[in-house]
C-alpha positions as a Markdown table, in Angstrom:
| # | Residue | x | y | z |
|---|---|---|---|---|
| 1 | Unk | -17.7 | -0.6 | 4.4 |
| 2 | Unk | -16.9 | 0.0 | 1.4 |
| 3 | Unk | -13.2 | -0.3 | -0.8 |
| 4 | Unk | -13.0 | 1.5 | -3.7 |
| 5 | Unk | -9.9 | 0.1 | -5.5 |
| 6 | Unk | -8.3 | 2.8 | -8.3 |
| 7 | Unk | -6.8 | 1.7 | -11.2 |
| 8 | Unk | -5.3 | 4.6 | -12.2 |
| 9 | Unk | -2.5 | 5.5 | -14.7 |
| 10 | Unk | 0.5 | 7.7 | -13.5 |
| 11 | Unk | 1.7 | 10.2 | -15.8 |
| 12 | Unk | 5.3 | 11.7 | -14.9 |
| 13 | Unk | 3.5 | 15.0 | -14.0 |
| 14 | Unk | 1.9 | 15.5 | -10.6 |
| 15 | Unk | -0.5 | 17.7 | -11.7 |
| 16 | Unk | -2.2 | 15.3 | -14.3 |
| 17 | Unk | -1.8 | 12.6 | -11.4 |
| 18 | Unk | -3.4 | 15.4 | -8.3 |
| 19 | Unk | -6.1 | 15.5 | -11.8 |
| 20 | Unk | -6.6 | 11.8 | -12.4 |
| 21 | Unk | -6.5 | 11.0 | -8.5 |
| 22 | Unk | -10.1 | 13.7 | -8.5 |
| 23 | Unk | -11.8 | 12.1 | -10.2 |
| 24 | Unk | -11.5 | 9.0 | -8.8 |
| 25 | Unk | -11.9 | 10.0 | -5.7 |
| 26 | Unk | -15.6 | 11.7 | -6.9 |
| 27 | Unk | -16.7 | 8.1 | -8.6 |
| 28 | Unk | -15.5 | 6.2 | -5.5 |
| 29 | Unk | -18.0 | 8.5 | -3.1 |
| 30 | Unk | -20.3 | 8.4 | -5.7 |
| 31 | Unk | -20.5 | 4.5 | -5.5 |
| 32 | Unk | -20.2 | 4.9 | -1.2 |
| 33 | Unk | -16.7 | 4.2 | -1.1 |
| 34 | Unk | -15.2 | 4.5 | 2.6 |
| 35 | Unk | -11.8 | 4.2 | 1.7 |
| 36 | Unk | -9.9 | 4.9 | -2.1 |
| 37 | Unk | -7.0 | 3.1 | -2.2 |
| 38 | Unk | -4.3 | 4.3 | -5.2 |
| 39 | Unk | -1.4 | 3.1 | -6.2 |
| 40 | Unk | 2.6 | 2.7 | -5.2 |
| 41 | Unk | 3.9 | 6.0 | -7.5 |
| 42 | Unk | 0.7 | 8.0 | -7.5 |
| 43 | Unk | 2.4 | 11.5 | -7.0 |
| 44 | Unk | 4.9 | 10.3 | -10.2 |
| 45 | Unk | 5.6 | 7.4 | -12.5 |
| 46 | Unk | 8.6 | 5.5 | -12.8 |
| 47 | Unk | 11.3 | 6.1 | -14.3 |
| 48 | Unk | 11.0 | 10.2 | -12.9 |
| 49 | Unk | 13.3 | 11.5 | -11.5 |
| 50 | Unk | 12.6 | 11.4 | -7.9 |
| 51 | Unk | 14.2 | 13.3 | -6.2 |
| 52 | Unk | 13.0 | 16.5 | -7.8 |
| 53 | Unk | 9.6 | 14.9 | -7.2 |
| 54 | Unk | 9.1 | 14.3 | -3.4 |
| 55 | Unk | 8.1 | 17.3 | -0.8 |
| 56 | Unk | 7.6 | 16.4 | 3.2 |
| 57 | Unk | 4.5 | 14.8 | 3.8 |
| 58 | Unk | 2.6 | 18.0 | 4.0 |
| 59 | Unk | 3.8 | 20.3 | 1.0 |
| 60 | Unk | 1.6 | 21.0 | -2.5 |
| 61 | Unk | 0.9 | 16.8 | -3.7 |
| 62 | Unk | 0.4 | 16.0 | 0.0 |
| 63 | Unk | -2.9 | 19.0 | 1.1 |
| 64 | Unk | -4.4 | 18.3 | -2.2 |
| 65 | Unk | -4.8 | 15.4 | -1.4 |
| 66 | Unk | -6.2 | 15.4 | 2.3 |
| 67 | Unk | -7.8 | 18.2 | 0.6 |
| 68 | Unk | -9.6 | 15.4 | -2.5 |
| 69 | Unk | -10.2 | 13.6 | 1.7 |
| 70 | Unk | -11.3 | 15.5 | 3.2 |
| 71 | Unk | -14.3 | 17.4 | 0.5 |
| 72 | Unk | -15.6 | 14.1 | -0.8 |
| 73 | Unk | -15.8 | 12.5 | 3.6 |
| 74 | Unk | -12.9 | 9.6 | 1.8 |
| 75 | Unk | -10.8 | 8.3 | 3.4 |
| 76 | Unk | -7.8 | 7.5 | 0.9 |
| 77 | Unk | -3.8 | 5.8 | 0.6 |
| 78 | Unk | -1.9 | 6.9 | -1.8 |
| 79 | Unk | 1.9 | 6.2 | -2.9 |
| 80 | Unk | 4.4 | 9.6 | -2.6 |
| 81 | Unk | 7.3 | 10.6 | -3.0 |
| 82 | Unk | 9.1 | 12.0 | 0.7 |
| 83 | Unk | 12.8 | 13.1 | 0.1 |
| 84 | Unk | 15.2 | 11.2 | 3.3 |
| 85 | Unk | 18.4 | 12.3 | 4.6 |
| 86 | Unk | 20.1 | 10.6 | 2.7 |
| 87 | Unk | 20.3 | 11.7 | -0.9 |
| 88 | Unk | 18.1 | 9.0 | -1.9 |
| 89 | Unk | 14.0 | 8.9 | -1.1 |
| 90 | Unk | 11.4 | 7.2 | 1.1 |
| 91 | Unk | 8.6 | 5.4 | -1.4 |
| 92 | Unk | 5.8 | 6.4 | 0.8 |
| 93 | Unk | 2.1 | 5.2 | 1.3 |
| 94 | Unk | -0.2 | 8.1 | 3.0 |
| 95 | Unk | -4.1 | 7.7 | 4.9 |
| 96 | Unk | -6.0 | 9.9 | 4.9 |
| 97 | Unk | -8.9 | 9.9 | 6.7 |
| 98 | Unk | -12.3 | 11.7 | 5.5 |
| 99 | Unk | -11.8 | 14.8 | 7.9 |
| 100 | Unk | -8.5 | 15.2 | 5.7 |
| 101 | Unk | -6.2 | 14.1 | 9.2 |
| 102 | Unk | -3.1 | 12.3 | 7.4 |
| 103 | Unk | -3.3 | 9.2 | 9.4 |
| 104 | Unk | -0.1 | 7.0 | 8.1 |
| 105 | Unk | 2.0 | 7.0 | 6.4 |
| 106 | Unk | 4.1 | 3.7 | 5.4 |
| 107 | Unk | 7.8 | 3.7 | 3.9 |
| 108 | Unk | 8.7 | 0.8 | 2.3 |
| 109 | Unk | 10.6 | -1.7 | 3.6 |
| 110 | Unk | 11.1 | -3.8 | 1.7 |
| 111 | Unk | 13.4 | -2.6 | -2.2 |
| 112 | Unk | 12.9 | -3.8 | -5.4 |
| 113 | Unk | 16.3 | -5.0 | -6.1 |
| 114 | Unk | 15.3 | -8.3 | -8.6 |
| 115 | Unk | 14.9 | -8.6 | -11.5 |
| 116 | Unk | 16.9 | -6.0 | -13.2 |
| 117 | Unk | 15.7 | -2.8 | -10.8 |
| 118 | Unk | 17.1 | -1.2 | -8.5 |
| 119 | Unk | 14.6 | 0.4 | -6.3 |
| 120 | Unk | 17.4 | 1.1 | -3.5 |
| 121 | Unk | 19.4 | 3.5 | -6.0 |
| 122 | Unk | 17.4 | 6.4 | -6.0 |
| 123 | Unk | 14.7 | 4.7 | -2.9 |
| 124 | Unk | 15.6 | 4.4 | 0.7 |
| 125 | Unk | 14.3 | 1.7 | 3.0 |
| 126 | Unk | 12.5 | 2.3 | 5.3 |
| 127 | Unk | 11.8 | 0.1 | 8.3 |
| 128 | Unk | 8.4 | 0.1 | 10.7 |
| 129 | Unk | 5.3 | -2.1 | 10.5 |
| 130 | Unk | 2.4 | 0.4 | 10.6 |
| 131 | Unk | -1.4 | -0.2 | 12.1 |
| 132 | Unk | -3.8 | 3.0 | 11.9 |
| 133 | Unk | -7.2 | 3.2 | 12.8 |
| 134 | Unk | -8.6 | 4.0 | 9.0 |
| 135 | Unk | -12.2 | 4.3 | 8.3 |
| 136 | Unk | -13.8 | 3.1 | 10.8 |
| 137 | Unk | -11.6 | -0.6 | 10.3 |
| 138 | Unk | -7.4 | -1.6 | 12.0 |
| 139 | Unk | -5.3 | -0.9 | 8.6 |
| 140 | Unk | -2.0 | -2.2 | 7.9 |
| 141 | Unk | 0.4 | -0.2 | 5.1 |
| 142 | Unk | 2.2 | -3.1 | 2.9 |
| 143 | Unk | 3.8 | -1.4 | -0.7 |
| 144 | Unk | 4.3 | -3.3 | -3.6 |
| 145 | Unk | 6.9 | -5.5 | -3.4 |
| 146 | Unk | 6.1 | -6.2 | 0.4 |
| 147 | Unk | 3.7 | -8.5 | -1.0 |
| 148 | Unk | 7.1 | -10.8 | -1.0 |
| 149 | Unk | 7.9 | -11.2 | 1.7 |
| 150 | Unk | 5.2 | -12.8 | 4.4 |
| 151 | Unk | 6.4 | -11.8 | 8.1 |
| 152 | Unk | 5.4 | -8.6 | 7.8 |
| 153 | Unk | 2.2 | -9.1 | 6.7 |
| 154 | Unk | 1.6 | -11.2 | 10.2 |
| 155 | Unk | 3.4 | -8.3 | 12.1 |
| 156 | Unk | 0.9 | -6.7 | 10.2 |
| 157 | Unk | -1.4 | -8.4 | 12.2 |
| 158 | Unk | 0.1 | -8.9 | 15.0 |
| 159 | Unk | -0.4 | -5.7 | 16.1 |
| 160 | Unk | -4.1 | -5.5 | 15.1 |
| 161 | Unk | -4.3 | -5.9 | 11.2 |
| 162 | Unk | -7.7 | -7.0 | 10.2 |
| 163 | Unk | -7.1 | -4.6 | 6.5 |
| 164 | Unk | -4.2 | -3.7 | 4.9 |
| 165 | Unk | -3.9 | -1.9 | 2.3 |
| 166 | Unk | -1.3 | -2.5 | -1.0 |
| 167 | Unk | -0.8 | -0.3 | -2.7 |
| 168 | Unk | 1.4 | -1.5 | -6.3 |
| 169 | Unk | 3.0 | -0.7 | -9.1 |
| 170 | Unk | 3.2 | -4.1 | -10.4 |
| 171 | Unk | 5.9 | -4.5 | -13.1 |
| 172 | Unk | 5.4 | -6.7 | -16.3 |
| 173 | Unk | 7.4 | -9.6 | -17.1 |
| 174 | Unk | 7.9 | -13.7 | -16.9 |
| 175 | Unk | 5.2 | -15.2 | -13.9 |
| 176 | Unk | 4.6 | -12.1 | -12.9 |
| 177 | Unk | 0.9 | -11.6 | -13.4 |
| 178 | Unk | 1.0 | -14.9 | -11.6 |
| 179 | Unk | 3.1 | -14.2 | -8.8 |
| 180 | Unk | 1.6 | -10.5 | -7.5 |
| 181 | Unk | -2.2 | -12.5 | -8.0 |
| 182 | Unk | -1.1 | -15.4 | -6.0 |
| 183 | Unk | 0.4 | -13.2 | -2.7 |
| 184 | Unk | -2.5 | -11.2 | -2.9 |
| 185 | Unk | -4.3 | -14.0 | -2.1 |
| 186 | Unk | -2.0 | -16.1 | -0.5 |
| 187 | Unk | -1.3 | -12.9 | 1.7 |
| 188 | Unk | -4.6 | -13.0 | 3.0 |
| 189 | Unk | -5.6 | -16.7 | 3.0 |
| 190 | Unk | -2.1 | -17.3 | 5.2 |
| 191 | Unk | -3.4 | -14.4 | 8.1 |
| 192 | Unk | -6.9 | -14.9 | 8.1 |
| 193 | Unk | -7.4 | -10.8 | 6.7 |
| 194 | Unk | -8.5 | -8.4 | 3.9 |
| 195 | Unk | -6.5 | -7.2 | 1.5 |
| 196 | Unk | -7.1 | -4.4 | -0.8 |
| 197 | Unk | -4.7 | -4.2 | -3.2 |
| 198 | Unk | -4.0 | -1.4 | -6.1 |
| 199 | Unk | -2.4 | -1.1 | -8.9 |
| 200 | Unk | -1.0 | 0.6 | -11.6 |
| 201 | Unk | -2.5 | -0.2 | -15.1 |
| 202 | Unk | 0.3 | 1.0 | -18.7 |
| 203 | Unk | 0.0 | 5.3 | -19.5 |
| 204 | Unk | -1.4 | 5.6 | -23.3 |
| 205 | Unk | -0.6 | 9.7 | -22.7 |
| 206 | Unk | 3.0 | 8.9 | -21.9 |
| 207 | Unk | 5.8 | 7.8 | -23.3 |
| 208 | Unk | 7.7 | 3.6 | -23.1 |
| 209 | Unk | 9.7 | 3.4 | -20.2 |
| 210 | Unk | 11.7 | 0.6 | -18.5 |
| 211 | Unk | 10.5 | 1.3 | -15.2 |
| 212 | Unk | 7.6 | -0.4 | -13.1 |
| 213 | Unk | 3.8 | 1.1 | -14.8 |
| 214 | Unk | 2.3 | -2.2 | -13.8 |
| 215 | Unk | 0.1 | -5.0 | -14.9 |
| 216 | Unk | -3.4 | -3.6 | -13.0 |
| 217 | Unk | -5.0 | -7.0 | -11.3 |
| 218 | Unk | -6.7 | -4.3 | -8.1 |
| 219 | Unk | -7.9 | -6.9 | -6.3 |
| 220 | Unk | -10.1 | -6.9 | -2.5 |
| 221 | Unk | -9.3 | -10.4 | -1.7 |
| 222 | Unk | -11.8 | -11.4 | 2.1 |
| 223 | Unk | -9.9 | -13.6 | 5.0 |
| 224 | Unk | -10.7 | -16.6 | 3.0 |
| 225 | Unk | -9.0 | -15.6 | -0.1 |
| 226 | Unk | -12.5 | -15.7 | -2.2 |
| 227 | Unk | -11.5 | -12.6 | -4.6 |
| 228 | Unk | -14.5 | -10.2 | -4.0 |
| 229 | Unk | -13.1 | -7.7 | -7.0 |
| 230 | Unk | -10.9 | -8.0 | -9.3 |
| 231 | Unk | -10.0 | -5.5 | -12.1 |
| 232 | Unk | -8.3 | -6.6 | -15.0 |
| 233 | Unk | -6.2 | -4.4 | -16.9 |
| 234 | Unk | -8.2 | -1.1 | -17.1 |
| 235 | Unk | -8.0 | 1.7 | -15.8 |
| 236 | Unk | -11.4 | 1.9 | -13.5 |
| 237 | Unk | -12.9 | 2.7 | -10.6 |
| 238 | Unk | -14.0 | -0.1 | -8.3 |
| 239 | Unk | -16.1 | -0.4 | -5.5 |
| 240 | Unk | -16.6 | -3.2 | -3.6 |
| 241 | Unk | -18.2 | -4.0 | -0.3 |
| 242 | Unk | -15.8 | -5.7 | 3.0 |
| 243 | Unk | -18.2 | -6.7 | 5.4 |
| 244 | Unk | -16.1 | -6.6 | 9.7 |
| 245 | Unk | -17.5 | -9.1 | 10.9 |
| 246 | Unk | -16.4 | -12.3 | 8.1 |
| 247 | Unk | -13.2 | -11.8 | 9.7 |
| 248 | Unk | -13.8 | -12.9 | 13.1 |
| 249 | Unk | -16.4 | -16.2 | 11.4 |
| 250 | Unk | -13.0 | -16.8 | 10.0 |
| 251 | Unk | -10.7 | -16.5 | 12.6 |
| 252 | Unk | -13.7 | -18.5 | 15.0 |
| 253 | Unk | -13.6 | -21.8 | 12.0 |
| 254 | Unk | -10.6 | -21.3 | 11.3 |
| 255 | Unk | -8.4 | -19.9 | 13.9 |
| 256 | Unk | -4.9 | -20.5 | 12.2 |
| 257 | Unk | -3.1 | -17.5 | 14.3 |
| 258 | Unk | -3.6 | -18.7 | 17.3 |
| 259 | Unk | -1.5 | -21.5 | 16.6 |
| 260 | Unk | 0.9 | -20.4 | 15.7 |
| 261 | Unk | 3.8 | -21.8 | 17.8 |
| 262 | Unk | 5.3 | -18.8 | 19.3 |
| 263 | Unk | 8.0 | -21.3 | 21.5 |
| 264 | Unk | 9.5 | -22.5 | 18.2 |
| 265 | Unk | 9.3 | -19.3 | 15.6 |
| 266 | Unk | 9.9 | -16.5 | 18.8 |
| 267 | Unk | 6.9 | -13.7 | 18.4 |
| 268 | Unk | 5.2 | -12.5 | 15.6 |
| 269 | Unk | 5.3 | -9.7 | 16.3 |
| 270 | Unk | 9.0 | -8.3 | 17.6 |
| 271 | Unk | 9.0 | -4.9 | 16.9 |
| 272 | Unk | 5.6 | -3.6 | 18.8 |
| 273 | Unk | 2.6 | -5.3 | 21.1 |
| 274 | Unk | 0.0 | -7.2 | 19.5 |
| 275 | Unk | -2.4 | -4.6 | 18.9 |
| 276 | Unk | -0.6 | -1.3 | 19.7 |
| 277 | Unk | -0.8 | 1.6 | 18.0 |
| 278 | Unk | 0.6 | 2.8 | 15.2 |
| 279 | Unk | 3.5 | 5.2 | 14.8 |
| 280 | Unk | 3.0 | 8.6 | 15.1 |
| 281 | Unk | 2.7 | 10.9 | 11.4 |
| 282 | Unk | 5.6 | 12.9 | 10.5 |
| 283 | Unk | 4.3 | 16.5 | 8.4 |
| 284 | Unk | 6.9 | 18.7 | 7.5 |
| 285 | Unk | 10.5 | 19.3 | 6.8 |
| 286 | Unk | 13.2 | 16.1 | 4.7 |
| 287 | Unk | 12.1 | 13.6 | 7.5 |
| 288 | Unk | 14.9 | 12.9 | 10.6 |
| 289 | Unk | 18.3 | 13.2 | 10.9 |
| 290 | Unk | 18.9 | 8.9 | 11.4 |
| 291 | Unk | 16.7 | 5.7 | 10.6 |
| 292 | Unk | 16.4 | 5.5 | 14.0 |
| 293 | Unk | 15.1 | 8.6 | 14.5 |
| 294 | Unk | 12.5 | 7.9 | 11.2 |
| 295 | Unk | 11.3 | 4.6 | 13.1 |
| 296 | Unk | 10.6 | 6.5 | 16.8 |
| 297 | Unk | 8.7 | 9.6 | 14.5 |
| 298 | Unk | 6.6 | 6.7 | 11.7 |
């Protein structure tokens, strides 16, 4: 399969961002992509009024994403915001099949309360890892800061993931870009899994903000840790080949997943059996009333 990394600047205006997504999806389709991965917060840049912008998944922004995926025949992953029951929002990665069907919604589990930022002031955490079939491959989801938590990635692989998509808006800072590149490769290597990480780049048409706008460096990394694509700093759509057969070959010669000591460390996935189906997706309304109900509905 062919994966498009859609490295975009993100505006405070959702309509502008939809126009940019439309152009990127068209470029991905022209390059023969089966799946297009967009950044975290594709709907609107951080530093905006997230509560005012947040919509149910069947709202205008999500409906437009579905239409773009269907018209192009390209599966699509992008970051949006949906209302949470406690007055905050969920930072959600949505996935649409090439038919336009909404097949997954992953609510970011680990919130960026670090380095002077406090994402949890506005964003409610999710609680459920998500793995689904997308564009013909078993796909797990993580978002930005999640990359620092290897247990999430191991849980996704325990549920059968051969590809993990990581929408990001990785903030600039001391050693931050080095951390991003190192962590994306590490998550691929230690799990013998493909990782497709798509980041934002700053938007020169928008006023500067101290909120994260991204350092770029969108990457596709293979199960041996080789970087198959690295988009650097500038806005672009880069397409690279993902060889799903390689995953089995690597795991045959490097069976580290089999060598994990469950008897010492416990099961890799405490939430569900290996290869379990991805949870169902809520497609309307502001979300379930409780976090336990939310976990059941995702």
